[in-house]
Coordinates of C-alpha atoms in Angstrom, one line a residue:
Chain A
M10 CA 45.7 -3.9 2.6
L11 CA 42.4 -3.8 4.4
Q12 CA 42.8 -7.4 5.5
I13 CA 46.1 -6.4 7.2
D14 CA 44.4 -3.5 8.9
I15 CA 41.7 -5.7 10.3
L16 CA 44.3 -8.2 11.5
L17 CA 46.4 -5.5 13.1
S18 CA 43.5 -3.9 14.9
A19 CA 42.4 -7.4 16.1
L20 CA 46.0 -7.9 17.4
A21 CA 46.0 -4.5 19.1
N22 CA 42.6 -5.1 20.7
G23 CA 43.7 -8.5 21.8
L24 CA 46.9 -7.1 23.5
M25 CA 44.9 -4.4 25.3
T26 CA 42.2 -6.8 26.6
G27 CA 45.0 -9.3 27.4
A28 CA 46.7 -6.8 29.7
V29 CA 43.5 -6.6 31.8
Y30 CA 43.3 -10.4 31.7
A31 CA 46.9 -10.4 33.0
L32 CA 45.8 -8.2 35.9
I33 CA 43.0 -10.7 36.7
A34 CA 45.4 -13.6 36.5
L35 CA 48.0 -11.8 38.6
G36 CA 45.8 -12.0 41.7
L37 CA 45.1 -15.7 41.0
T38 CA 48.7 -16.6 40.5
L39 CA 49.8 -14.6 43.6
V40 CA 47.4 -16.6 45.8
Y41 CA 48.5 -19.8 44.1
G42 CA 52.2 -19.0 44.7
V43 CA 51.7 -18.5 48.4
L44 CA 48.9 -20.9 49.4
H45 CA 49.6 -23.5 46.6
V46 CA 45.9 -23.7 46.0
I47 CA 43.5 -22.4 43.4
N48 CA 41.0 -19.8 44.5
F49 CA 37.9 -20.8 42.8
A50 CA 36.0 -17.7 43.9
H51 CA 38.3 -15.5 41.9
G52 CA 35.8 -15.1 39.0
A53 CA 32.8 -14.4 41.3
T54 CA 34.8 -11.8 43.2
L55 CA 35.6 -10.1 39.8
T56 CA 31.9 -10.1 39.0
A57 CA 31.1 -8.6 42.4
A58 CA 33.7 -5.9 41.7
M59 CA 32.2 -5.1 38.3
F60 CA 28.8 -4.7 39.9
A61 CA 30.4 -2.4 42.5
V62 CA 31.8 -0.3 39.7
W63 CA 28.4 -0.3 38.0
A64 CA 26.5 0.6 41.2
A65 CA 29.0 3.4 42.0
H66 CA 28.5 4.9 38.6
D67 CA 24.8 4.3 38.3
G68 CA 23.8 5.2 41.9
L69 CA 26.4 7.8 42.8
G70 CA 27.6 9.0 39.5
I71 CA 31.2 8.1 40.2
D72 CA 33.5 7.7 37.2
P73 CA 35.1 4.2 37.1
Y74 CA 38.6 5.5 37.2
V75 CA 37.8 7.5 40.3
A76 CA 36.2 4.4 41.8
I77 CA 39.7 2.7 41.7
L78 CA 40.6 4.9 44.7
F79 CA 38.1 3.5 47.1
L80 CA 37.1 0.1 45.6
T81 CA 40.7 -1.1 45.7
P82 CA 41.1 -0.8 49.5
L83 CA 37.5 -2.0 50.0
F84 CA 38.2 -5.2 48.0
F85 CA 41.5 -5.6 49.8
A86 CA 39.6 -5.6 53.1
L87 CA 37.0 -8.0 51.6
G88 CA 39.6 -10.5 50.4
Y89 CA 41.5 -10.3 53.7
A90 CA 38.3 -11.0 55.7
L91 CA 37.2 -13.9 53.4
Q92 CA 40.5 -15.7 53.9
R93 CA 40.8 -14.9 57.6
F94 CA 37.3 -15.7 58.7
V95 CA 35.8 -18.1 56.1
I96 CA 38.3 -19.9 53.8
G97 CA 41.0 -20.4 56.4
P98 CA 38.9 -21.6 59.3
A99 CA 36.5 -23.7 57.1
S100 CA 39.2 -25.6 55.2
H101 CA 41.3 -26.8 58.2
G102 CA 44.4 -26.3 56.0
S103 CA 43.6 -29.1 53.5
D104 CA 44.1 -28.4 49.8
S105 CA 41.0 -30.1 48.6
N106 CA 38.9 -28.4 51.3
I107 CA 40.1 -25.0 50.1
L108 CA 39.1 -26.0 46.6
L109 CA 35.6 -26.9 47.8
V110 CA 35.2 -23.9 50.1
T111 CA 36.1 -21.4 47.4
L112 CA 33.8 -23.3 45.0
G113 CA 31.0 -22.8 47.6
L114 CA 31.9 -19.1 48.0
S115 CA 31.8 -18.6 44.2
I116 CA 28.3 -20.2 44.1
V117 CA 27.1 -17.9 47.0
I118 CA 28.6 -14.7 45.6
E119 CA 27.4 -15.4 42.0
N120 CA 23.8 -16.2 43.1
A121 CA 23.6 -13.4 45.6
L122 CA 24.4 -11.1 42.7
L123 CA 21.7 -12.9 40.7
A124 CA 19.2 -12.4 43.4
A125 CA 20.1 -8.7 43.9
F126 CA 20.5 -7.6 40.3
R127 CA 18.6 -10.4 38.4
S128 CA 20.1 -11.8 35.2
D129 CA 19.9 -8.5 33.2
T130 CA 23.1 -7.4 31.5
R131 CA 24.2 -4.0 32.5
S132 CA 26.8 -1.5 31.2
I133 CA 27.9 2.0 32.1
D134 CA 27.8 5.0 29.8
V135 CA 30.9 7.2 30.1
P136 CA 31.5 10.3 27.9
Y137 CA 34.9 8.9 26.7
G138 CA 33.4 5.4 26.1
F139 CA 33.7 5.7 22.3
S140 CA 36.8 7.9 22.1
V141 CA 39.5 6.5 20.0
I142 CA 43.2 7.2 19.5
E143 CA 44.4 7.2 15.9
L144 CA 47.7 5.5 15.3
G145 CA 48.2 5.5 11.5
N146 CA 45.4 3.3 10.2
L147 CA 44.6 1.9 13.6
F148 CA 41.8 3.3 15.7
L149 CA 42.4 2.3 19.3
P150 CA 39.5 2.7 21.9
L151 CA 40.7 5.1 24.6
P152 CA 39.4 3.1 27.6
K153 CA 41.3 0.0 26.3
V154 CA 44.5 2.0 25.9
I155 CA 44.2 3.3 29.4
A156 CA 43.5 -0.2 30.7
F157 CA 46.6 -1.5 28.9
F158 CA 49.0 1.0 30.5
A159 CA 47.2 0.9 33.9
S160 CA 47.5 -2.9 34.0
F161 CA 51.3 -2.7 33.5
L162 CA 51.5 0.1 36.2
V163 CA 49.7 -2.1 38.7
A164 CA 51.9 -5.1 37.9
A165 CA 54.9 -2.9 38.4
L166 CA 53.5 -1.6 41.8
L167 CA 52.8 -5.1 42.9
W168 CA 56.3 -6.2 41.9
G169 CA 57.8 -3.3 43.9
L170 CA 55.6 -4.2 46.9
M171 CA 56.8 -7.8 46.7
A172 CA 60.5 -6.9 46.3
H173 CA 60.9 -4.0 48.6
T174 CA 58.4 -4.0 51.5
D175 CA 58.4 -6.1 54.7
I176 CA 55.0 -7.6 53.9
G177 CA 56.3 -8.5 50.4
K178 CA 59.3 -10.2 51.9
A179 CA 57.0 -12.0 54.4
I180 CA 54.8 -13.2 51.5
R181 CA 57.8 -14.5 49.6
A182 CA 59.1 -16.2 52.8
V183 CA 55.8 -18.0 53.4
S184 CA 55.5 -19.1 49.7
R185 CA 59.0 -20.7 49.9
E186 CA 58.9 -22.3 53.3
K187 CA 55.8 -22.0 55.4
T188 CA 57.1 -23.7 58.5
G189 CA 60.4 -21.9 58.5
A190 CA 58.6 -18.5 58.1
A191 CA 56.3 -19.4 61.0
L192 CA 59.3 -20.3 63.2
S193 CA 61.0 -17.0 62.5
G194 CA 58.0 -15.2 63.8
I195 CA 56.1 -14.4 60.6
P196 CA 52.3 -14.5 61.3
V197 CA 51.4 -17.0 58.5
E198 CA 47.6 -16.6 58.8
H199 CA 48.0 -12.8 58.4
V200 CA 50.2 -13.2 55.4
Y201 CA 47.7 -15.6 53.8
A202 CA 44.9 -13.1 54.3
V203 CA 47.0 -10.2 53.0
T204 CA 47.8 -12.3 49.9
F205 CA 44.0 -12.9 49.3
G206 CA 43.4 -9.2 49.9
L207 CA 46.0 -8.3 47.2
G208 CA 44.4 -10.7 44.8
A209 CA 41.0 -9.1 45.4
A210 CA 42.4 -5.6 45.1
C211 CA 43.9 -6.5 41.7
L212 CA 40.3 -7.6 40.7
A213 CA 38.9 -4.3 41.9
V214 CA 41.3 -2.4 39.7
A215 CA 40.6 -4.8 36.8
A216 CA 36.9 -4.3 37.2
C217 CA 37.3 -0.5 37.1
L218 CA 39.4 -0.8 33.9
L219 CA 37.0 -3.3 32.3
M220 CA 33.7 -1.6 32.9
P221 CA 33.9 1.3 30.4
T222 CA 34.1 -1.3 27.6
F223 CA 32.6 -4.5 29.0
L224 CA 29.2 -5.6 30.1
V225 CA 28.4 -7.2 33.5
N226 CA 25.8 -9.8 34.5
P227 CA 25.9 -12.3 37.4
R228 CA 27.4 -15.0 35.2
V229 CA 30.2 -13.0 33.6
G230 CA 32.7 -14.3 36.1
N231 CA 32.4 -17.8 34.7
A232 CA 33.9 -16.7 31.4
F233 CA 36.7 -14.7 33.1
V234 CA 37.6 -17.4 35.6
L235 CA 38.5 -20.0 33.0
V236 CA 40.4 -17.3 31.1
A237 CA 42.3 -16.5 34.2
F238 CA 43.0 -20.1 35.0
T239 CA 44.2 -20.6 31.4
I240 CA 46.6 -17.7 31.8
V241 CA 47.9 -18.9 35.1
V242 CA 48.5 -22.4 33.8
L243 CA 50.0 -21.1 30.6
G244 CA 52.3 -18.7 32.4
G245 CA 53.3 -21.2 35.1
M246 CA 51.5 -21.4 38.4
G247 CA 52.7 -18.6 40.7
S248 CA 54.8 -16.9 38.1
V249 CA 54.2 -13.1 37.9
P250 CA 55.9 -12.5 34.5
G251 CA 54.3 -15.6 33.3
A252 CA 50.9 -14.2 34.1
L253 CA 51.7 -11.0 32.2
I254 CA 52.9 -12.7 29.1
G255 CA 50.2 -15.4 29.3
G256 CA 47.5 -12.7 29.6
L257 CA 48.8 -11.0 26.5
I258 CA 48.9 -14.3 24.5
I259 CA 45.4 -15.2 25.6
G260 CA 44.0 -11.8 24.7
V261 CA 45.4 -12.1 21.2
V262 CA 44.2 -15.7 20.8
E263 CA 40.7 -14.7 21.8
S264 CA 40.6 -11.7 19.5
L265 CA 41.9 -13.7 16.6
S266 CA 39.7 -16.8 17.1
G267 CA 36.8 -14.4 17.5
L268 CA 37.8 -12.9 14.1
Y269 CA 38.1 -16.2 12.3
F270 CA 35.5 -18.5 14.1
G271 CA 32.9 -15.9 15.1
E272 CA 31.8 -14.8 18.5
S273 CA 30.1 -17.9 19.8
L274 CA 33.0 -20.2 19.1
G275 CA 35.7 -17.7 19.9
Q276 CA 35.9 -18.8 23.6
I277 CA 36.6 -22.4 22.6
G278 CA 40.1 -21.4 21.5
I279 CA 40.9 -20.5 25.1
F280 CA 39.5 -23.8 26.5
L281 CA 41.4 -25.8 24.0
I282 CA 44.7 -24.0 24.8
F283 CA 44.0 -24.6 28.5
I284 CA 43.4 -28.3 28.0
L285 CA 46.4 -28.6 25.7
V286 CA 48.8 -26.8 28.1
L287 CA 47.6 -28.8 31.1
L288 CA 48.1 -32.1 29.2
V289 CA 51.4 -31.3 27.5
R290 CA 53.2 -29.0 29.9
P291 CA 51.3 -28.6 33.2
A292 CA 54.2 -26.6 34.7
G293 CA 53.4 -23.9 32.2
L294 CA 55.7 -22.0 29.8
F295 CA 57.6 -20.3 32.5
G296 CA 57.3 -22.6 35.4
A297 CA 59.9 -25.2 36.5
R298 CA 59.3 -28.6 34.9
A299 CA 57.4 -30.7 37.5
Chain B
M30 CA 29.9 -56.1 55.5
T31 CA 27.7 -56.9 52.5
G32 CA 25.0 -58.3 54.8
S33 CA 25.0 -55.0 56.7
V34 CA 24.6 -52.9 53.5
R35 CA 22.2 -55.1 51.5
L36 CA 19.4 -54.8 54.0
P37 CA 19.5 -51.0 54.3
I38 CA 19.5 -50.8 50.5
L39 CA 16.5 -53.0 50.3
L40 CA 14.7 -51.0 53.0
A41 CA 15.5 -47.6 51.4
V42 CA 14.3 -48.8 48.0
I43 CA 11.1 -50.2 49.5
V44 CA 10.4 -46.9 51.3
L45 CA 11.1 -44.9 48.2
A46 CA 9.0 -47.2 46.0
L47 CA 6.0 -47.0 48.4
L48 CA 6.2 -43.2 48.5
P49 CA 4.1 -42.4 45.4
L50 CA 1.4 -44.8 46.5
G51 CA 0.6 -42.6 49.5
A52 CA 1.3 -39.2 48.1
T53 CA -0.3 -38.6 44.7
S54 CA 0.8 -35.0 44.4
N55 CA 2.2 -34.4 40.9
T56 CA 4.6 -31.8 42.2
L57 CA 6.1 -34.1 44.8
L58 CA 6.4 -36.9 42.3
N59 CA 8.2 -34.6 39.8
F60 CA 10.5 -33.4 42.6
M61 CA 11.3 -37.0 43.7
T62 CA 12.0 -38.2 40.2
F63 CA 14.3 -35.2 39.6
A64 CA 16.0 -35.7 43.0
L65 CA 16.6 -39.4 42.2
I66 CA 18.1 -38.5 38.8
V67 CA 20.5 -36.1 40.6
A68 CA 21.2 -38.8 43.2
L69 CA 22.1 -41.2 40.3
A70 CA 24.5 -38.6 38.8
A71 CA 25.9 -38.1 42.3
Q72 CA 26.4 -41.8 42.8
G73 CA 28.5 -41.8 39.7
W74 CA 30.6 -38.9 40.9
N75 CA 31.0 -40.6 44.3
L76 CA 32.6 -43.7 42.6
L77 CA 35.5 -41.5 41.3
G78 CA 35.5 -38.6 43.8
G79 CA 34.4 -40.3 47.0
Y80 CA 36.2 -43.6 46.7
G81 CA 39.1 -42.5 44.5
G82 CA 39.6 -39.0 45.8
Q83 CA 39.6 -37.5 42.2
F84 CA 37.4 -34.4 42.5
S85 CA 35.9 -33.8 39.1
F86 CA 34.3 -30.3 38.6
G87 CA 33.0 -31.4 35.2
H88 CA 30.7 -34.4 35.5
A89 CA 28.3 -32.4 33.2
A90 CA 30.5 -33.7 30.4
F91 CA 29.2 -37.2 31.1
F92 CA 25.6 -36.2 32.1
G93 CA 25.3 -34.1 29.0
T94 CA 26.7 -36.8 26.7
G95 CA 24.2 -39.3 28.1
A96 CA 21.3 -36.9 27.7
Y97 CA 22.2 -35.8 24.2
A98 CA 22.9 -39.4 23.1
M99 CA 19.5 -40.4 24.4
G100 CA 17.7 -37.6 22.6
L101 CA 19.7 -37.7 19.4
L102 CA 19.5 -41.4 18.9
Q103 CA 15.7 -41.1 19.1
V104 CA 15.3 -38.0 17.1
R105 CA 18.0 -38.3 14.4
F106 CA 18.3 -42.1 14.2
G107 CA 14.8 -43.3 15.2
L108 CA 16.2 -45.7 17.8
N109 CA 13.9 -47.0 20.5
P110 CA 14.7 -45.3 23.9
W111 CA 15.1 -48.7 25.6
A112 CA 17.8 -49.5 23.2
A113 CA 19.2 -45.9 23.2
M114 CA 19.7 -46.0 27.0
P115 CA 22.6 -48.6 27.1
V116 CA 24.2 -46.8 24.1
A117 CA 24.0 -43.5 25.9
M118 CA 25.7 -45.1 29.0
L119 CA 28.4 -46.6 26.8
L120 CA 29.0 -43.3 25.1
G121 CA 29.2 -41.5 28.4
A122 CA 31.6 -44.1 29.7
A123 CA 33.7 -43.7 26.5
V124 CA 33.9 -39.9 27.1
G125 CA 34.9 -40.6 30.7
W126 CA 37.6 -43.0 29.6
A127 CA 39.0 -40.5 27.0
I128 CA 39.1 -37.6 29.4
G129 CA 40.6 -39.8 32.1
F130 CA 43.2 -41.2 29.7
L131 CA 44.3 -37.7 28.8
A132 CA 44.2 -36.3 32.3
F133 CA 45.6 -39.1 34.3
R134 CA 48.4 -39.9 31.8
A135 CA 49.4 -36.3 32.1
R136 CA 49.5 -37.0 35.9
L137 CA 47.0 -34.3 36.7
R138 CA 45.9 -34.3 40.3
G139 CA 43.8 -32.2 42.7
A140 CA 43.0 -28.8 41.4
Y141 CA 44.6 -29.5 38.0
F142 CA 42.3 -32.5 37.5
A143 CA 39.3 -30.5 38.7
L144 CA 40.1 -27.7 36.2
V145 CA 40.7 -29.9 33.2
T146 CA 37.3 -31.7 33.7
L147 CA 35.6 -28.3 34.0
A148 CA 37.2 -27.1 30.8
F149 CA 36.1 -30.3 28.9
A150 CA 32.6 -29.8 30.1
E151 CA 32.7 -26.2 28.9
V152 CA 34.0 -27.2 25.5
F153 CA 31.2 -29.7 25.1
R154 CA 28.7 -27.0 26.2
I155 CA 30.0 -24.5 23.6
L156 CA 30.0 -27.2 20.8
A157 CA 26.5 -28.4 21.7
N158 CA 25.3 -24.8 21.7
A159 CA 26.8 -24.1 18.2
W160 CA 26.3 -27.4 16.3
A161 CA 23.2 -27.8 14.2
F162 CA 23.2 -31.6 14.7
T163 CA 22.5 -31.1 18.4
G164 CA 19.8 -28.5 17.7
A165 CA 22.3 -25.7 18.5
A166 CA 20.9 -22.9 20.7
A167 CA 17.2 -23.8 20.0
G168 CA 17.7 -27.1 21.8
L169 CA 16.5 -30.6 21.1
L170 CA 12.9 -31.7 21.4
V171 CA 12.0 -35.4 21.8
P172 CA 8.5 -35.9 20.4
L173 CA 5.8 -36.8 22.9
R174 CA 4.5 -40.3 22.3
L175 CA 3.0 -41.7 25.5
Q176 CA 3.7 -45.4 25.2
A177 CA 5.6 -47.7 27.4
A178 CA 7.5 -48.9 24.3
N179 CA 8.8 -45.3 24.0
M180 CA 9.7 -45.1 27.7
Q181 CA 7.0 -42.5 28.1
F182 CA 4.3 -43.3 30.6
E183 CA 0.7 -42.2 31.0
D184 CA 1.2 -42.9 34.7
K185 CA 4.2 -40.8 35.9
R186 CA 4.8 -43.2 38.8
L187 CA 6.0 -45.8 36.3
F188 CA 8.9 -43.5 35.2
Y189 CA 9.6 -42.8 38.9
W190 CA 10.0 -46.5 39.6
L191 CA 12.2 -46.9 36.5
V192 CA 14.5 -44.2 37.8
L193 CA 14.4 -45.8 41.3
A194 CA 15.5 -49.1 39.7
F195 CA 18.5 -47.4 38.2
V196 CA 19.3 -45.8 41.6
A197 CA 18.9 -49.2 43.3
S198 CA 21.3 -50.8 40.8
A199 CA 23.8 -48.0 41.4
L200 CA 23.6 -48.5 45.2
V201 CA 24.2 -52.2 44.8
L202 CA 27.1 -51.5 42.4
T203 CA 28.6 -49.1 44.8
A204 CA 28.3 -51.5 47.7
E205 CA 29.8 -54.4 45.7
L206 CA 32.6 -52.1 44.5
A207 CA 33.4 -50.9 48.0
R208 CA 34.1 -54.4 49.2
S209 CA 35.9 -55.6 46.1
R210 CA 39.7 -55.7 45.5
F211 CA 39.2 -52.9 43.0
G212 CA 37.5 -50.8 45.6
A213 CA 40.3 -51.4 48.1
R214 CA 42.9 -50.3 45.5
L215 CA 40.8 -47.2 44.7
V216 CA 40.7 -46.2 48.4
A217 CA 44.4 -46.9 48.8
L218 CA 45.0 -44.6 45.9
R219 CA 42.8 -41.9 47.5
E220 CA 44.7 -42.1 50.8
N221 CA 48.1 -42.0 49.3
E222 CA 48.7 -42.4 45.6
D223 CA 52.5 -42.7 45.8
A224 CA 52.3 -45.3 48.5
A225 CA 49.7 -47.2 46.6
R226 CA 51.9 -47.3 43.5
A227 CA 54.9 -48.4 45.6
L228 CA 52.7 -51.3 46.8
G229 CA 52.2 -52.4 43.3
V230 CA 48.8 -50.9 42.5
D231 CA 48.6 -49.9 38.8
T232 CA 47.2 -46.5 39.7
L233 CA 46.6 -45.4 36.1
R234 CA 44.5 -48.5 35.3
V235 CA 42.5 -48.2 38.6
K236 CA 41.8 -44.5 38.0
L237 CA 40.8 -45.1 34.4
A238 CA 38.4 -47.9 35.4
A239 CA 36.9 -45.7 38.1
I240 CA 36.3 -42.7 35.8
T241 CA 34.8 -44.9 33.1
L242 CA 32.4 -46.5 35.5
S243 CA 31.7 -43.2 37.1
A244 CA 30.9 -41.5 33.8
G245 CA 28.7 -44.4 32.7
V246 CA 26.5 -44.1 35.8
T247 CA 26.3 -40.3 35.4
A248 CA 25.5 -40.7 31.7
A249 CA 22.5 -42.9 32.7
A250 CA 21.2 -40.1 34.9
G251 CA 21.6 -37.7 31.8
G252 CA 19.7 -40.2 29.6
L253 CA 16.9 -40.5 32.2
Y254 CA 16.7 -36.7 32.5
A255 CA 16.4 -36.3 28.7
Q256 CA 13.5 -38.9 28.7
K257 CA 11.8 -37.2 31.7
S258 CA 11.8 -33.6 30.3
L259 CA 11.8 -34.5 26.5
Y260 CA 13.7 -31.3 26.0
L261 CA 17.4 -30.5 26.1
D262 CA 19.7 -27.6 25.5
A263 CA 23.4 -27.0 26.1
A264 CA 22.9 -25.1 29.4
I265 CA 20.8 -27.9 30.8
A266 CA 22.8 -30.9 29.6
Y267 CA 26.3 -29.6 29.8
G268 CA 25.7 -26.7 32.3
P269 CA 27.7 -26.2 35.5
W270 CA 24.6 -26.9 37.6
I271 CA 24.8 -30.7 37.3
S272 CA 28.6 -30.7 37.9
V273 CA 28.0 -28.8 41.1
D274 CA 25.0 -30.9 42.2
A275 CA 26.8 -34.2 41.5
L276 CA 29.7 -33.3 43.7
L277 CA 27.7 -31.4 46.4
A278 CA 25.4 -34.3 47.1
P279 CA 28.1 -36.9 48.2
I280 CA 30.0 -34.2 50.1
V281 CA 26.8 -33.2 52.0
G282 CA 25.6 -36.8 52.4
G283 CA 28.9 -38.5 53.1
L284 CA 31.9 -38.8 50.8
G285 CA 32.9 -42.4 49.8
T286 CA 29.8 -44.0 51.4
V287 CA 27.1 -46.1 49.7
F288 CA 24.2 -43.9 50.8
G289 CA 25.9 -40.5 50.9
P290 CA 24.9 -39.4 47.4
L291 CA 21.3 -40.4 47.8
I292 CA 20.9 -38.8 51.2
G293 CA 22.8 -35.8 50.1
A294 CA 20.7 -35.3 47.0
L295 CA 17.4 -35.6 48.8
A296 CA 18.5 -33.3 51.6
L297 CA 20.1 -30.8 49.3
L298 CA 17.3 -30.5 46.7
G299 CA 14.6 -30.6 49.5
L300 CA 16.3 -27.8 51.3
G301 CA 16.7 -25.9 48.0
E302 CA 12.9 -26.2 47.3
I303 CA 12.0 -25.2 50.9
S304 CA 14.3 -22.1 50.8
K305 CA 13.0 -21.2 47.3
M306 CA 9.5 -21.2 48.7
A307 CA 10.2 -19.7 52.2
L308 CA 12.6 -16.9 51.1
G309 CA 10.6 -16.3 47.9
N310 CA 7.5 -15.6 50.0
L311 CA 9.6 -13.4 52.4
F312 CA 10.8 -11.2 49.6
G313 CA 7.5 -11.3 47.7
G314 CA 8.0 -13.3 44.6
A315 CA 10.6 -15.7 43.3
L316 CA 14.2 -14.8 44.1
P317 CA 16.4 -16.3 41.4
G318 CA 19.4 -18.3 42.6
I319 CA 18.2 -18.5 46.2
D320 CA 18.4 -22.3 46.4
L321 CA 22.0 -22.1 45.0
I322 CA 23.0 -19.6 47.7
V323 CA 21.8 -22.2 50.2
F324 CA 23.8 -24.9 48.4
G325 CA 26.9 -22.9 48.5
I326 CA 26.6 -22.1 52.2
L327 CA 25.9 -25.8 52.8
L328 CA 29.0 -26.8 50.9
I329 CA 31.1 -24.5 53.1
L330 CA 29.5 -25.6 56.3
A331 CA 29.8 -29.3 55.3
V332 CA 33.5 -28.9 54.7
A333 CA 34.0 -26.8 57.9
F334 CA 31.9 -28.8 60.4
A335 CA 30.9 -32.1 58.9
P336 CA 33.8 -33.4 56.7
R337 CA 32.1 -36.9 56.8
G338 CA 28.7 -35.5 55.7
L339 CA 25.3 -36.1 57.2
L340 CA 26.0 -39.8 57.6
G341 CA 29.1 -38.9 59.6
L342 CA 27.1 -36.5 61.8
F343 CA 24.5 -39.3 62.4
D344 CA 27.3 -41.8 63.2
G345 CA 28.8 -39.3 65.7
L346 CA 25.5 -38.8 67.4
V347 CA 24.8 -42.5 67.7
R348 CA 28.3 -43.1 69.1
R349 CA 27.9 -40.3 71.6
A350 CA 24.5 -41.6 72.7
K351 CA 25.6 -45.2 73.2
P352 CA 28.0 -44.8 76.1
A353 CA 25.6 -42.5 77.8
Q354 CA 23.0 -45.3 77.7
G355 CA 25.5 -47.8 79.2
G356 CA 26.1 -45.3 81.9
E357 CA 29.8 -45.1 81.1
A358 CA 30.0 -41.7 79.6
T359 CA 33.5 -40.5 79.1
P360 CA 34.4 -36.9 80.2

């Protein structure tokens, strides 16, 4: 009986973390869907957002959930500017160049954080940090429950934005047919930058949801970036529902392999899934067969 | 073509070989040895990435395998390092072949290939960090026995010259490869894989040969690194730093050229050291990661303004200067 309880709580924990993973992957898959390239600086941007949440809480005493209100637009602007003024001009439109430029950006961001904050691990202390919700025999940490529902809310908002607004339609037009969209008067560079901005905004929300239960150090993005890539590949590059379901699957896999193989080997499950999916079905579970 | 490359290789090697005779500073010698080891790893990356256009983000998988093989064969099996070196290179090449076989047969290209190599390197890193055989998190210590028979020298310059010999061989190998039929097929594949296949190039075989060779050279760099520092852990051997250095050096120096990796590695690591010192002084004390910030900015600038690297910039300057001398400058 106890065994089943532990298993169930690991499952629930995995699903809740997986929802935030899905939010992180959402930004990555969105950028991939439109620009057809991988943004390698995604993990470093998440780390920067987590440090921003930490700084807002530690320096100004702002609750992470309140920080969502101003960090989201801030990171939208940051993502917009990075694409418009750095990634776009530096890459001359070539795919392999975008890969290298975003790799360079990730190195710069990660090490700027290292220089500023040193390699210490930091966390924040919120009064509800250890609150739990009882569900039968299950004890669910309150911040994780909030993160779970908030992630789905953001995904729904993003879906609404893509489906019903002019910019959403423009993004979809550019992702389908770049030249045609440009010919019909859509400012392609602007749309690219908005897409990057939305990706970074998703990261800001994810960082605010993660910080009450996670730690941050300058290298934390490394772990997240491969998790996000795995989810995106698993769910099919560019697929939003794929990212959601992929996120939940990966969250559960990580939680279960942590339970059975221990903390240090827990991450290996994710990499193995990643390699396996890439080799066997690179189009992902929900993507069209290449 | 060969004649024009052989002489510069000879000159470069002579200059590099004479360097420690003039400067006896231990710090400089250590730095140069390290820079040449990185150059060797980068030369390996260049064979696959520069000539073949397959950008690996995980050459640490080969570097680390070479390094651990070199250390483990000595510590666990009592093998002489001179004998361990070729085994380490073969093992690295085998890992390269295996990863290449899986990745290329699944037709992974571009970002997908970059990601899968990165993931393999991370798997190796986690395993090396957890497995007792590799010394786990405590790392692996190769006992200090200063004897030429143990590839450990009283005079540090001897080891530097040994590393230089490896670099020289890799330069010659790259030059020979560039003018061979195999090299031509590899470049054709980089320029347009589908067209190359349509012309009858067995692209899978060419890519497999390239990654195997590339991994073997990078594994040699790993083996030399292990023998230089006599200490290894997972973050050093399989860490992302060497994957980044190995790809950055050819991009900064000149992608798909014989000298690009060497020039890139020397420029990059030199600049890294200078910025560590200069900016460290400026902020009062060492600033962690400052050299890597410079590397990252350099990568972005190289992609933006010098897609053919330092060698390309130099070429451009020479070409611009020449017509001016002849008095027929074009507007």
